[in-house]
JSON list of C-alpha atoms in Angstrom, two decimals:
[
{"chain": "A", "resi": 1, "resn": "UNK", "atom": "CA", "xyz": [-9.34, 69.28, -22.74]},
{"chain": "A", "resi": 2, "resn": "UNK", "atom": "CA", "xyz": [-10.19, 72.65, -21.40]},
{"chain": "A", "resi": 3, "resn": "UNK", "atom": "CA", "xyz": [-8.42, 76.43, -22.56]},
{"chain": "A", "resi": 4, "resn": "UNK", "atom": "CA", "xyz": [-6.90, 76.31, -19.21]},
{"chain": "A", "resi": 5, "resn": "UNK", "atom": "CA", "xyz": [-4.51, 73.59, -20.45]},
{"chain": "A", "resi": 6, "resn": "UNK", "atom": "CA", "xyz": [-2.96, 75.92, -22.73]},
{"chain": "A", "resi": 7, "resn": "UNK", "atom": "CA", "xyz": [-1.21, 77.75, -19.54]},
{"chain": "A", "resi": 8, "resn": "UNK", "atom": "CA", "xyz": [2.09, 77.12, -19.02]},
{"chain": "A", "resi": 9, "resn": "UNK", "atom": "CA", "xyz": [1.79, 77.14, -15.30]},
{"chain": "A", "resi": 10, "resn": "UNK", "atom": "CA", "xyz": [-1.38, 74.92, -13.68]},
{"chain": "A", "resi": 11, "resn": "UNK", "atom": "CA", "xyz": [-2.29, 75.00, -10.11]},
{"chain": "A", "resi": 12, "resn": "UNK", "atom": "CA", "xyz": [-2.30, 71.70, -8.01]},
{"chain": "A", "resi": 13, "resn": "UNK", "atom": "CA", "xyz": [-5.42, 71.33, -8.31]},
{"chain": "A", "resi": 14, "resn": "UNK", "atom": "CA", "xyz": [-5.68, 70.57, -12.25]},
{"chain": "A", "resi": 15, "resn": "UNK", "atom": "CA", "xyz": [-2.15, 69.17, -12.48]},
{"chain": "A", "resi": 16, "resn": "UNK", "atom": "CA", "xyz": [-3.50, 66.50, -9.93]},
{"chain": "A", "resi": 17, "resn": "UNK", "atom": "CA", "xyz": [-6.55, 66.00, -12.65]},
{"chain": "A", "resi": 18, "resn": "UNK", "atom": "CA", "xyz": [-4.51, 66.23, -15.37]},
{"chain": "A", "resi": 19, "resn": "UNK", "atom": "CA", "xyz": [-2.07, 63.17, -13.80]},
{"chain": "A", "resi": 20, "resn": "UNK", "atom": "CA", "xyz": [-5.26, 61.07, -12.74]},
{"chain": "A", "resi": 21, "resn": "UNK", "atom": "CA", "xyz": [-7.06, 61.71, -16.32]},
{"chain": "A", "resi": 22, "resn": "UNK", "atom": "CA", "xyz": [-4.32, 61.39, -18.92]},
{"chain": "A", "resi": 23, "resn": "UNK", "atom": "CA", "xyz": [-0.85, 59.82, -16.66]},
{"chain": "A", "resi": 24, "resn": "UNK", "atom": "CA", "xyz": [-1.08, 56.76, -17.72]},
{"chain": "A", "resi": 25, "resn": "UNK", "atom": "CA", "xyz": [-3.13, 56.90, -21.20]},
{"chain": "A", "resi": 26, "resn": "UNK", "atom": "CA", "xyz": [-1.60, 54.16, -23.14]},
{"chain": "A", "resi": 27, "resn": "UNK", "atom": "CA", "xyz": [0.08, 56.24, -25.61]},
{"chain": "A", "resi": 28, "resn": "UNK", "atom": "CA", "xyz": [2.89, 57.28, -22.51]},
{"chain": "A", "resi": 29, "resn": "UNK", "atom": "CA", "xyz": [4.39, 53.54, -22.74]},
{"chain": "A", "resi": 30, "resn": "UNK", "atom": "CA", "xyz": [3.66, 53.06, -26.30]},
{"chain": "A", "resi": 31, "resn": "UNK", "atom": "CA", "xyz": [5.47, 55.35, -27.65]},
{"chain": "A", "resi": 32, "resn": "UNK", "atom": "CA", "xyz": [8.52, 54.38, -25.13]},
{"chain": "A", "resi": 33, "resn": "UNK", "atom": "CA", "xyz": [8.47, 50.93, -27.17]},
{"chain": "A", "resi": 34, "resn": "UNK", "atom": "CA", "xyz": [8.14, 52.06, -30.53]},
{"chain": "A", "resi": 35, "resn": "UNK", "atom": "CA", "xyz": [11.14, 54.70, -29.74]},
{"chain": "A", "resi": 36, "resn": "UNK", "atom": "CA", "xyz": [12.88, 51.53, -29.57]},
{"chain": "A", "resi": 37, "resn": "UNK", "atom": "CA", "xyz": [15.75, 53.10, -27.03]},
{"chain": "A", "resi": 38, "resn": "UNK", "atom": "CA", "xyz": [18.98, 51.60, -26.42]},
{"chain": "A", "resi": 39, "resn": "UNK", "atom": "CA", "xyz": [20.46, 51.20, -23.22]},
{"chain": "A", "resi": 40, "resn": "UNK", "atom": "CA", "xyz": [23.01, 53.91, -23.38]},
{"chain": "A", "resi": 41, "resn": "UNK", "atom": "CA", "xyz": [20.70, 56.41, -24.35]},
{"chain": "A", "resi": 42, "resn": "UNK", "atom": "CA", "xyz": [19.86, 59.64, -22.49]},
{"chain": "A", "resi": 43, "resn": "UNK", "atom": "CA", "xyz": [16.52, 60.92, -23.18]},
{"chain": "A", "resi": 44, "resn": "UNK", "atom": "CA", "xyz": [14.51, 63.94, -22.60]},
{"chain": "A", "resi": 45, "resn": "UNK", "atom": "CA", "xyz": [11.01, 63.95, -22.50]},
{"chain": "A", "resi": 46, "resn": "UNK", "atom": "CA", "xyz": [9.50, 67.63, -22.81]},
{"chain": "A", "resi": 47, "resn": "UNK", "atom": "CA", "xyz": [6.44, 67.70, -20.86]},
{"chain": "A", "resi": 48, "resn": "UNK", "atom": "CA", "xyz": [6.74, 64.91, -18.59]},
{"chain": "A", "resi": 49, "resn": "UNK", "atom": "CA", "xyz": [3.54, 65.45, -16.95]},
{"chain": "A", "resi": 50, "resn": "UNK", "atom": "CA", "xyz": [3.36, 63.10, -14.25]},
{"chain": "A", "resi": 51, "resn": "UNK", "atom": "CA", "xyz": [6.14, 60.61, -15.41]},
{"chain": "A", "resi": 52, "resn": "UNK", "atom": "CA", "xyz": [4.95, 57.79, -16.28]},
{"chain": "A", "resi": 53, "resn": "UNK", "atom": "CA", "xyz": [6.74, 57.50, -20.19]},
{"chain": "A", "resi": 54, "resn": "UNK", "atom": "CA", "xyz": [9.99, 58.53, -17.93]},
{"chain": "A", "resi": 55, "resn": "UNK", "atom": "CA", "xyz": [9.90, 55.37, -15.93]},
{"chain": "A", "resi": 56, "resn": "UNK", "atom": "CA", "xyz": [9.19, 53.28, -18.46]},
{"chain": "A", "resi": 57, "resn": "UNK", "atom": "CA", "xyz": [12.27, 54.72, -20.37]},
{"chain": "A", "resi": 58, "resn": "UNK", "atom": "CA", "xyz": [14.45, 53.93, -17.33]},
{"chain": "A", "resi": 59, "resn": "UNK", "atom": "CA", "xyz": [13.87, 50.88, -17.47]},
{"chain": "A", "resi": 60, "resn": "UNK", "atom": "CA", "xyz": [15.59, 50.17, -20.52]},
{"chain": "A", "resi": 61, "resn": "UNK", "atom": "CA", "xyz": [17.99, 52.47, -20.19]},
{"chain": "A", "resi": 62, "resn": "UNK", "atom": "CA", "xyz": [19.34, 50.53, -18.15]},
{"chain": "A", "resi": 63, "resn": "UNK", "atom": "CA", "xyz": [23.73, 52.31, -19.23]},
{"chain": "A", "resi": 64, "resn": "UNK", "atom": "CA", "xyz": [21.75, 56.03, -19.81]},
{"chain": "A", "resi": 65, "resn": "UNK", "atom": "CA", "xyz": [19.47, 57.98, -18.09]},
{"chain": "A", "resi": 66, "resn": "UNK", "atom": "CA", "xyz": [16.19, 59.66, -18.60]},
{"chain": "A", "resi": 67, "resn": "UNK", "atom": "CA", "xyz": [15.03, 63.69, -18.31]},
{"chain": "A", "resi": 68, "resn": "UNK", "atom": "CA", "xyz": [11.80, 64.92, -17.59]},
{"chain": "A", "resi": 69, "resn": "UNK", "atom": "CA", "xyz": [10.84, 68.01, -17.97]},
{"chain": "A", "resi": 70, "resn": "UNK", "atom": "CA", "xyz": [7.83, 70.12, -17.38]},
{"chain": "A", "resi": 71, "resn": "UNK", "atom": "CA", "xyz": [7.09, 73.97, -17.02]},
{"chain": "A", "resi": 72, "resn": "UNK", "atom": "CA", "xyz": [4.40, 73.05, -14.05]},
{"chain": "A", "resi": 73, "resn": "UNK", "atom": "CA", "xyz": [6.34, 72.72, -10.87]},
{"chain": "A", "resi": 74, "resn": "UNK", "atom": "CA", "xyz": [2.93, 71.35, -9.35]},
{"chain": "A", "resi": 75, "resn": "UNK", "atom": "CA", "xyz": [3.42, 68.01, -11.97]},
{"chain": "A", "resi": 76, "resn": "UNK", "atom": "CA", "xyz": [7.01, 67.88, -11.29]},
{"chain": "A", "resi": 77, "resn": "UNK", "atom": "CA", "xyz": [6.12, 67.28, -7.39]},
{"chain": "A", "resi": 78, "resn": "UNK", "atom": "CA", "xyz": [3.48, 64.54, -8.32]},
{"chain": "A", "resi": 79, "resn": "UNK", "atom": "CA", "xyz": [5.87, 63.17, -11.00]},
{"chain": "A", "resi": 80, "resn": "UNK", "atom": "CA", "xyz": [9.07, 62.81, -8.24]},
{"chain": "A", "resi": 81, "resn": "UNK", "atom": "CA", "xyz": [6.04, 61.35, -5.97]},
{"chain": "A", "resi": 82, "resn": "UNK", "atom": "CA", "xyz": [4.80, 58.81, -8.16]},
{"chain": "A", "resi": 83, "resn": "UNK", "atom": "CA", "xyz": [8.30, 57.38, -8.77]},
{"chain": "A", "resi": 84, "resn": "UNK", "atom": "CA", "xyz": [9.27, 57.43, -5.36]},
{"chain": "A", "resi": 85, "resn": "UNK", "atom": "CA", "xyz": [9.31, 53.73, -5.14]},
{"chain": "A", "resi": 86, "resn": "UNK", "atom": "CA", "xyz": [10.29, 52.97, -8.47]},
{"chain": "A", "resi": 87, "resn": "UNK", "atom": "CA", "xyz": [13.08, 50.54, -9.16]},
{"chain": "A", "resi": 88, "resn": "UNK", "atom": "CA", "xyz": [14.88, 52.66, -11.24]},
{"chain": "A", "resi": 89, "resn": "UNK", "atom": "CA", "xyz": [14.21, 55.81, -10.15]},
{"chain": "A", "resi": 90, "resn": "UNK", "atom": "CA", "xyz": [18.15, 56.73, -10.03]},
{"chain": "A", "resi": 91, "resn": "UNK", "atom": "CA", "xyz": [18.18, 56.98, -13.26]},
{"chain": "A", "resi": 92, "resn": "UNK", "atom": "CA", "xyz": [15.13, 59.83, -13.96]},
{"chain": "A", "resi": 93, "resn": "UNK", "atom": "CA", "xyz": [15.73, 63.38, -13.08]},
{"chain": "A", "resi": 94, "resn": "UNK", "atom": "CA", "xyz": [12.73, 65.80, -13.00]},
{"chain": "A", "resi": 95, "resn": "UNK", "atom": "CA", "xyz": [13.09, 69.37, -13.13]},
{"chain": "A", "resi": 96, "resn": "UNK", "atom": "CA", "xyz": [11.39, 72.43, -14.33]},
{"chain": "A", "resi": 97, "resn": "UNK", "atom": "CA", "xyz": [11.96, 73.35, -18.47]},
{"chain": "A", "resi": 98, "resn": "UNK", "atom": "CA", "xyz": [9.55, 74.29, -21.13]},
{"chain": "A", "resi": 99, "resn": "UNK", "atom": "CA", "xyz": [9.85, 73.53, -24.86]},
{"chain": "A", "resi": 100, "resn": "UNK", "atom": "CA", "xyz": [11.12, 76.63, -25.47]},
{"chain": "A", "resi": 101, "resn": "UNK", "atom": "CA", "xyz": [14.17, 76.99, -23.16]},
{"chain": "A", "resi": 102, "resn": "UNK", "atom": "CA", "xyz": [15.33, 73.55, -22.26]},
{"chain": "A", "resi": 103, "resn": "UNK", "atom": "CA", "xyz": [17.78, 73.80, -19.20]},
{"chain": "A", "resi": 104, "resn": "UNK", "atom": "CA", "xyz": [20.02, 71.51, -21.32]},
{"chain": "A", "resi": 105, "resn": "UNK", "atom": "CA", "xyz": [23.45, 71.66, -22.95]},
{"chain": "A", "resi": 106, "resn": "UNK", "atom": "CA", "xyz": [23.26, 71.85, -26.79]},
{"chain": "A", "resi": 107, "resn": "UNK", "atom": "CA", "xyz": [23.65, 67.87, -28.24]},
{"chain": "A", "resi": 108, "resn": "UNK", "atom": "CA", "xyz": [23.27, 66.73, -25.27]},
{"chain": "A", "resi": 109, "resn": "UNK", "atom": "CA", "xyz": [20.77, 64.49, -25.71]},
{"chain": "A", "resi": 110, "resn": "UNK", "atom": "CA", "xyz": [20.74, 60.92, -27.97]},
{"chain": "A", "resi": 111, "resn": "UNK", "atom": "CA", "xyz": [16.53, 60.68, -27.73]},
{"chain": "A", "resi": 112, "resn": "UNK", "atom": "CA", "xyz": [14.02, 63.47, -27.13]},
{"chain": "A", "resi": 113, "resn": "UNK", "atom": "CA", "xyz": [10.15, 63.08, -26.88]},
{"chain": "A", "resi": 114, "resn": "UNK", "atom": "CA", "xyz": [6.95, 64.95, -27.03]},
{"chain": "A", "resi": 115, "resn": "UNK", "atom": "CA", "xyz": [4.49, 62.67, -25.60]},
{"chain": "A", "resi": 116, "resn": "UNK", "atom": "CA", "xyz": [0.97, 64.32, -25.42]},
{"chain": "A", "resi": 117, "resn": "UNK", "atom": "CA", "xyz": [2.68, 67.54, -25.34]},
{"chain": "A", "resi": 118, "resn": "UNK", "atom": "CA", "xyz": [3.04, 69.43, -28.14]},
{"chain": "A", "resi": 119, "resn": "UNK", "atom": "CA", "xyz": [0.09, 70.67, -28.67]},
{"chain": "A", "resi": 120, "resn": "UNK", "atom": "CA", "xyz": [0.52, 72.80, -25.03]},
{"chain": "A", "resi": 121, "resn": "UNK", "atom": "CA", "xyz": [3.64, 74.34, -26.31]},
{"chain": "A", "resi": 122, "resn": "UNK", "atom": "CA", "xyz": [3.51, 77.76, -26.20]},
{"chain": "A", "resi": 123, "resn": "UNK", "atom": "CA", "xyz": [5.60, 78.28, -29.45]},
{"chain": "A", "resi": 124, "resn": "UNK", "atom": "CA", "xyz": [5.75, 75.33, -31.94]},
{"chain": "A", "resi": 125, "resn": "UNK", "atom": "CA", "xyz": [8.59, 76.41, -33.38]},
{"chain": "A", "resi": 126, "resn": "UNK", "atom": "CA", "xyz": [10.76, 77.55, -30.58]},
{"chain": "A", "resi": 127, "resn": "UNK", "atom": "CA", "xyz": [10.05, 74.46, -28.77]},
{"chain": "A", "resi": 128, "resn": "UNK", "atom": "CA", "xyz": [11.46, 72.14, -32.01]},
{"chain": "A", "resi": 129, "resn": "UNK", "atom": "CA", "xyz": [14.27, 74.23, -32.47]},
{"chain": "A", "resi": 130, "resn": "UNK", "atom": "CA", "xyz": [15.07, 73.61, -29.33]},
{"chain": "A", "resi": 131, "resn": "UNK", "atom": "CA", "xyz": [14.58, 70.25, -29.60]},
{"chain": "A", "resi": 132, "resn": "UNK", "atom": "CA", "xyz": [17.50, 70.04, -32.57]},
{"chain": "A", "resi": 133, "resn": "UNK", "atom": "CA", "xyz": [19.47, 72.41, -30.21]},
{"chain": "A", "resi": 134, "resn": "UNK", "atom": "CA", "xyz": [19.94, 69.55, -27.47]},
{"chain": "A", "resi": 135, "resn": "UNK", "atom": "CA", "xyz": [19.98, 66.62, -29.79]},
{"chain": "A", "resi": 136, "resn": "UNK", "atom": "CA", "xyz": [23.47, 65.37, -31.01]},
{"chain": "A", "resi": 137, "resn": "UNK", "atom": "CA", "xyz": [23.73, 64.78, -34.80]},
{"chain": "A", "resi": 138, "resn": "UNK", "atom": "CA", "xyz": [21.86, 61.58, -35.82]},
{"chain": "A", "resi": 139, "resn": "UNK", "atom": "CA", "xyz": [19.68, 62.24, -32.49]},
{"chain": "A", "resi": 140, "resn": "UNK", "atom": "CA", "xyz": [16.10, 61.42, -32.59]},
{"chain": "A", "resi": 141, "resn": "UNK", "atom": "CA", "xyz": [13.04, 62.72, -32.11]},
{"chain": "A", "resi": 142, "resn": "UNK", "atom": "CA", "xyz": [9.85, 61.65, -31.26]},
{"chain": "A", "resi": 143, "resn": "UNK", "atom": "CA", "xyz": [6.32, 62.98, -31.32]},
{"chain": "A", "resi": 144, "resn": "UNK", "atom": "CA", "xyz": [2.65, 61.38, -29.60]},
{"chain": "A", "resi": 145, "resn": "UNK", "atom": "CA", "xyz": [-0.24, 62.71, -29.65]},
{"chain": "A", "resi": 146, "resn": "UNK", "atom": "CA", "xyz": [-4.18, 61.30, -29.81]},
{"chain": "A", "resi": 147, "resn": "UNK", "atom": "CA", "xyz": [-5.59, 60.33, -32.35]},
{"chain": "A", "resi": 148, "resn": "UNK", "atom": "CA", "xyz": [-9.42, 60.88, -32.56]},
{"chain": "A", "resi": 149, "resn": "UNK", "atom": "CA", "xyz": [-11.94, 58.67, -34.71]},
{"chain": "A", "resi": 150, "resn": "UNK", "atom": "CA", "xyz": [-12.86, 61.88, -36.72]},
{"chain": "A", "resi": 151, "resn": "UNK", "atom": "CA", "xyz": [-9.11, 61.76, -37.68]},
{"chain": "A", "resi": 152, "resn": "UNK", "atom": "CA", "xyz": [-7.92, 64.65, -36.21]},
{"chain": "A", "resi": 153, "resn": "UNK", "atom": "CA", "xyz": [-4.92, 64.94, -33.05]},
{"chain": "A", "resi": 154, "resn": "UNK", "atom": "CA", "xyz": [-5.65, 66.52, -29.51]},
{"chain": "A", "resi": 155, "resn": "UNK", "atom": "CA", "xyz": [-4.20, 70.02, -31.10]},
{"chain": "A", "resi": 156, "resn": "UNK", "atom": "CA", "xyz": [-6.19, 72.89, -32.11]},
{"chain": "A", "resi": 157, "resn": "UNK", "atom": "CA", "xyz": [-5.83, 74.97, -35.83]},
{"chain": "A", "resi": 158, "resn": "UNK", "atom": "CA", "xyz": [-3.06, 73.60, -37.69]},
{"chain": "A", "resi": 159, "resn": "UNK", "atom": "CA", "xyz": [-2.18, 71.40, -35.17]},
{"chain": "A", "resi": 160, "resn": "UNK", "atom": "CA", "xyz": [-5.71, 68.90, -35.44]},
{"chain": "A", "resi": 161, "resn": "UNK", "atom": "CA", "xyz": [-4.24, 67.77, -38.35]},
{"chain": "A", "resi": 162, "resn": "UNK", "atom": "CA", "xyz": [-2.03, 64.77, -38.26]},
{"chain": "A", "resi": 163, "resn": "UNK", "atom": "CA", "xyz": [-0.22, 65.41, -41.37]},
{"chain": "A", "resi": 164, "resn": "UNK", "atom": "CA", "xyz": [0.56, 69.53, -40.49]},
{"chain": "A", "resi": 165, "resn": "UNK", "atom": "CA", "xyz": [2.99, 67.92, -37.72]},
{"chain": "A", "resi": 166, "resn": "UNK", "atom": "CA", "xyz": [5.15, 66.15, -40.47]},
{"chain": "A", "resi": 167, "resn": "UNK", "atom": "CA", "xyz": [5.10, 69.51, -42.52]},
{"chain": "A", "resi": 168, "resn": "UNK", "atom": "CA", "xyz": [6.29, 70.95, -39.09]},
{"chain": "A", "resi": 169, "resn": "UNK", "atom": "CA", "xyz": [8.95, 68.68, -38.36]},
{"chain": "A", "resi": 170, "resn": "UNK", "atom": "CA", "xyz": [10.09, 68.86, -41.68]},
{"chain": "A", "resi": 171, "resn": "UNK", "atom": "CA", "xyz": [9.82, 72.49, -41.98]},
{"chain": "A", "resi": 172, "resn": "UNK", "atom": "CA", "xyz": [11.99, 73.13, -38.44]},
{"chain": "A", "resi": 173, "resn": "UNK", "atom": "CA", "xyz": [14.53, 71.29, -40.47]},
{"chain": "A", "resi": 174, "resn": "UNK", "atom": "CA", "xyz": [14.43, 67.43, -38.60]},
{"chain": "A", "resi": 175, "resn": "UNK", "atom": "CA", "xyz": [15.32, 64.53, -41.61]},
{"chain": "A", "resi": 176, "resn": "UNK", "atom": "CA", "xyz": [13.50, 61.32, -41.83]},
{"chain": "A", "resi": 177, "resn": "UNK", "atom": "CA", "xyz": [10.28, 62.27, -40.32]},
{"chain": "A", "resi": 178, "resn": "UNK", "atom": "CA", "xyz": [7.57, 59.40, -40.24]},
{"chain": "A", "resi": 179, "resn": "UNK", "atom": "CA", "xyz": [4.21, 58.65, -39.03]},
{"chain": "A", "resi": 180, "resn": "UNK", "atom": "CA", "xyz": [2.29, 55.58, -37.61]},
{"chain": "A", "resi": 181, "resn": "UNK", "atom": "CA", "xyz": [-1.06, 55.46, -36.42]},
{"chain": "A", "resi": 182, "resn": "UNK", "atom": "CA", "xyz": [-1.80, 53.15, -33.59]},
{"chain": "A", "resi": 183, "resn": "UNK", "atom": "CA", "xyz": [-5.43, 52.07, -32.09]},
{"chain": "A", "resi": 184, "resn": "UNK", "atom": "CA", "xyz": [-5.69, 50.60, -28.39]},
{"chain": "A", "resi": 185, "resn": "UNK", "atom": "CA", "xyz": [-8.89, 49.64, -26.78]},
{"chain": "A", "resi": 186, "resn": "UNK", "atom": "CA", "xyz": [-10.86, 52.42, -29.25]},
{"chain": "A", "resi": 187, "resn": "UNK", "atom": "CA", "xyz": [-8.47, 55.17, -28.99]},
{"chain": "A", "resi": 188, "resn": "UNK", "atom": "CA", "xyz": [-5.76, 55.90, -30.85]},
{"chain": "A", "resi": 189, "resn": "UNK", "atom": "CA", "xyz": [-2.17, 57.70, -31.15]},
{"chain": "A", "resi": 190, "resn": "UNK", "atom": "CA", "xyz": [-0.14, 59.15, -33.91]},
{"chain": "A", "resi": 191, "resn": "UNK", "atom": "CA", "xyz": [3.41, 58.71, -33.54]},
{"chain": "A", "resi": 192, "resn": "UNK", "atom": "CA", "xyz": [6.13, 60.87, -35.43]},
{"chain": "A", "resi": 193, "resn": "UNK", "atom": "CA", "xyz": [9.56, 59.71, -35.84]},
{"chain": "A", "resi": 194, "resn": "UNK", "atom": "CA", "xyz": [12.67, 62.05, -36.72]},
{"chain": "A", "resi": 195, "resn": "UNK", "atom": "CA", "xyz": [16.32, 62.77, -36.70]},
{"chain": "A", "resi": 196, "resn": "UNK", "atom": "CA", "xyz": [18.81, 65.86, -36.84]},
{"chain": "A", "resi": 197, "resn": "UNK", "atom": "CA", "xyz": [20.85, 65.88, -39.69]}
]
């Protein structure tokens, strides 16, 4: 990953890369599964990138529907392209949103993710109160991000380490906030679990 990442707004050019590089990286239907989602559920994902943990939400969601959001209008074209001929494509809606204003109602939402995301939030801890703000009470929250083999996460300062992103969860008031480490094929993915009181 490059500084350039860190911009909220990318050109075609490296939202294309960014889709090809990272848009399906295991960790985007992974952490779908292990958010175990129930059919009624509607779920936001903040920084959909190019959609790919979106569809594979819909497709259990089967009574819900699914949110993507992304503050790249270039990634929200490739991610309304790429699920152009999905099956159940009715039931995703992309549209432009960053972490820290969600064009949402407040507890609106049942499940909200961060997949691979957080750590290009401009403001950590707008962006999870924000999170709480469209949850409904009992609403969960989940969190992915890499896992490298020297142990650290794809985020920079505070963020590189795995345990800082409980602290943070727990600190932006979230309840029940968990961690599992999974490894695929050599790499590897935290995965944070938590709930609004």
């Amino acid at each position: 990953m490059t500084d350039y990442e860190h911009s909220p707004l990318w050109d075609n050019e490296t939202a294309e890369w960014y889709a090809e590089e990272y848009g399906k990286h295991f960790s985007t239907t992974l952490a779908v599964k292990l958010a175990e989602l129930r059919p009624d559920d509607v779920v936001l994902e903040i920084g959909c990138g190019s959609g790919n943990s979106c569809r594979a939400a819909a497709a259990v969601v089967t009574g819900g529907r699914v949110i993507g959001i992304d503050p790249t209008s270039a990634m929200i074209k490739i991610a309304i392209k790429e699920s152009e001929n999905y099956p159940h494509k009715n039931r995703i809606q992309f549209m432009e949103g960053s972490a820290e204003e969600v064009p949402l109602e407040n507890s609106s939402i049942t499940t909200a993710m961060a997949i691979n995301s957080l750590h290009h939030w401009d403001d950590i801890g707008a962006g999870l109160l924000e999170a709480k703000r469209i949850l409904i009470p009992d609403g969960r929250f989940y969190v992915a991000d890499e896992l490298k083999k020297d142990g650290t996460t794809h985020g920079e300062g505070r963020l590189a380490d795995p345990t800082q992103i409980e602290h943070l969860l727990k600190d932006s008031g979230f309840s029940r906030v968990s961690r599992t480490d999974h490894i695929r094929g050599g790499e590897g993915m935290c995965f944070y679990s938590a709930v609004r009181p």
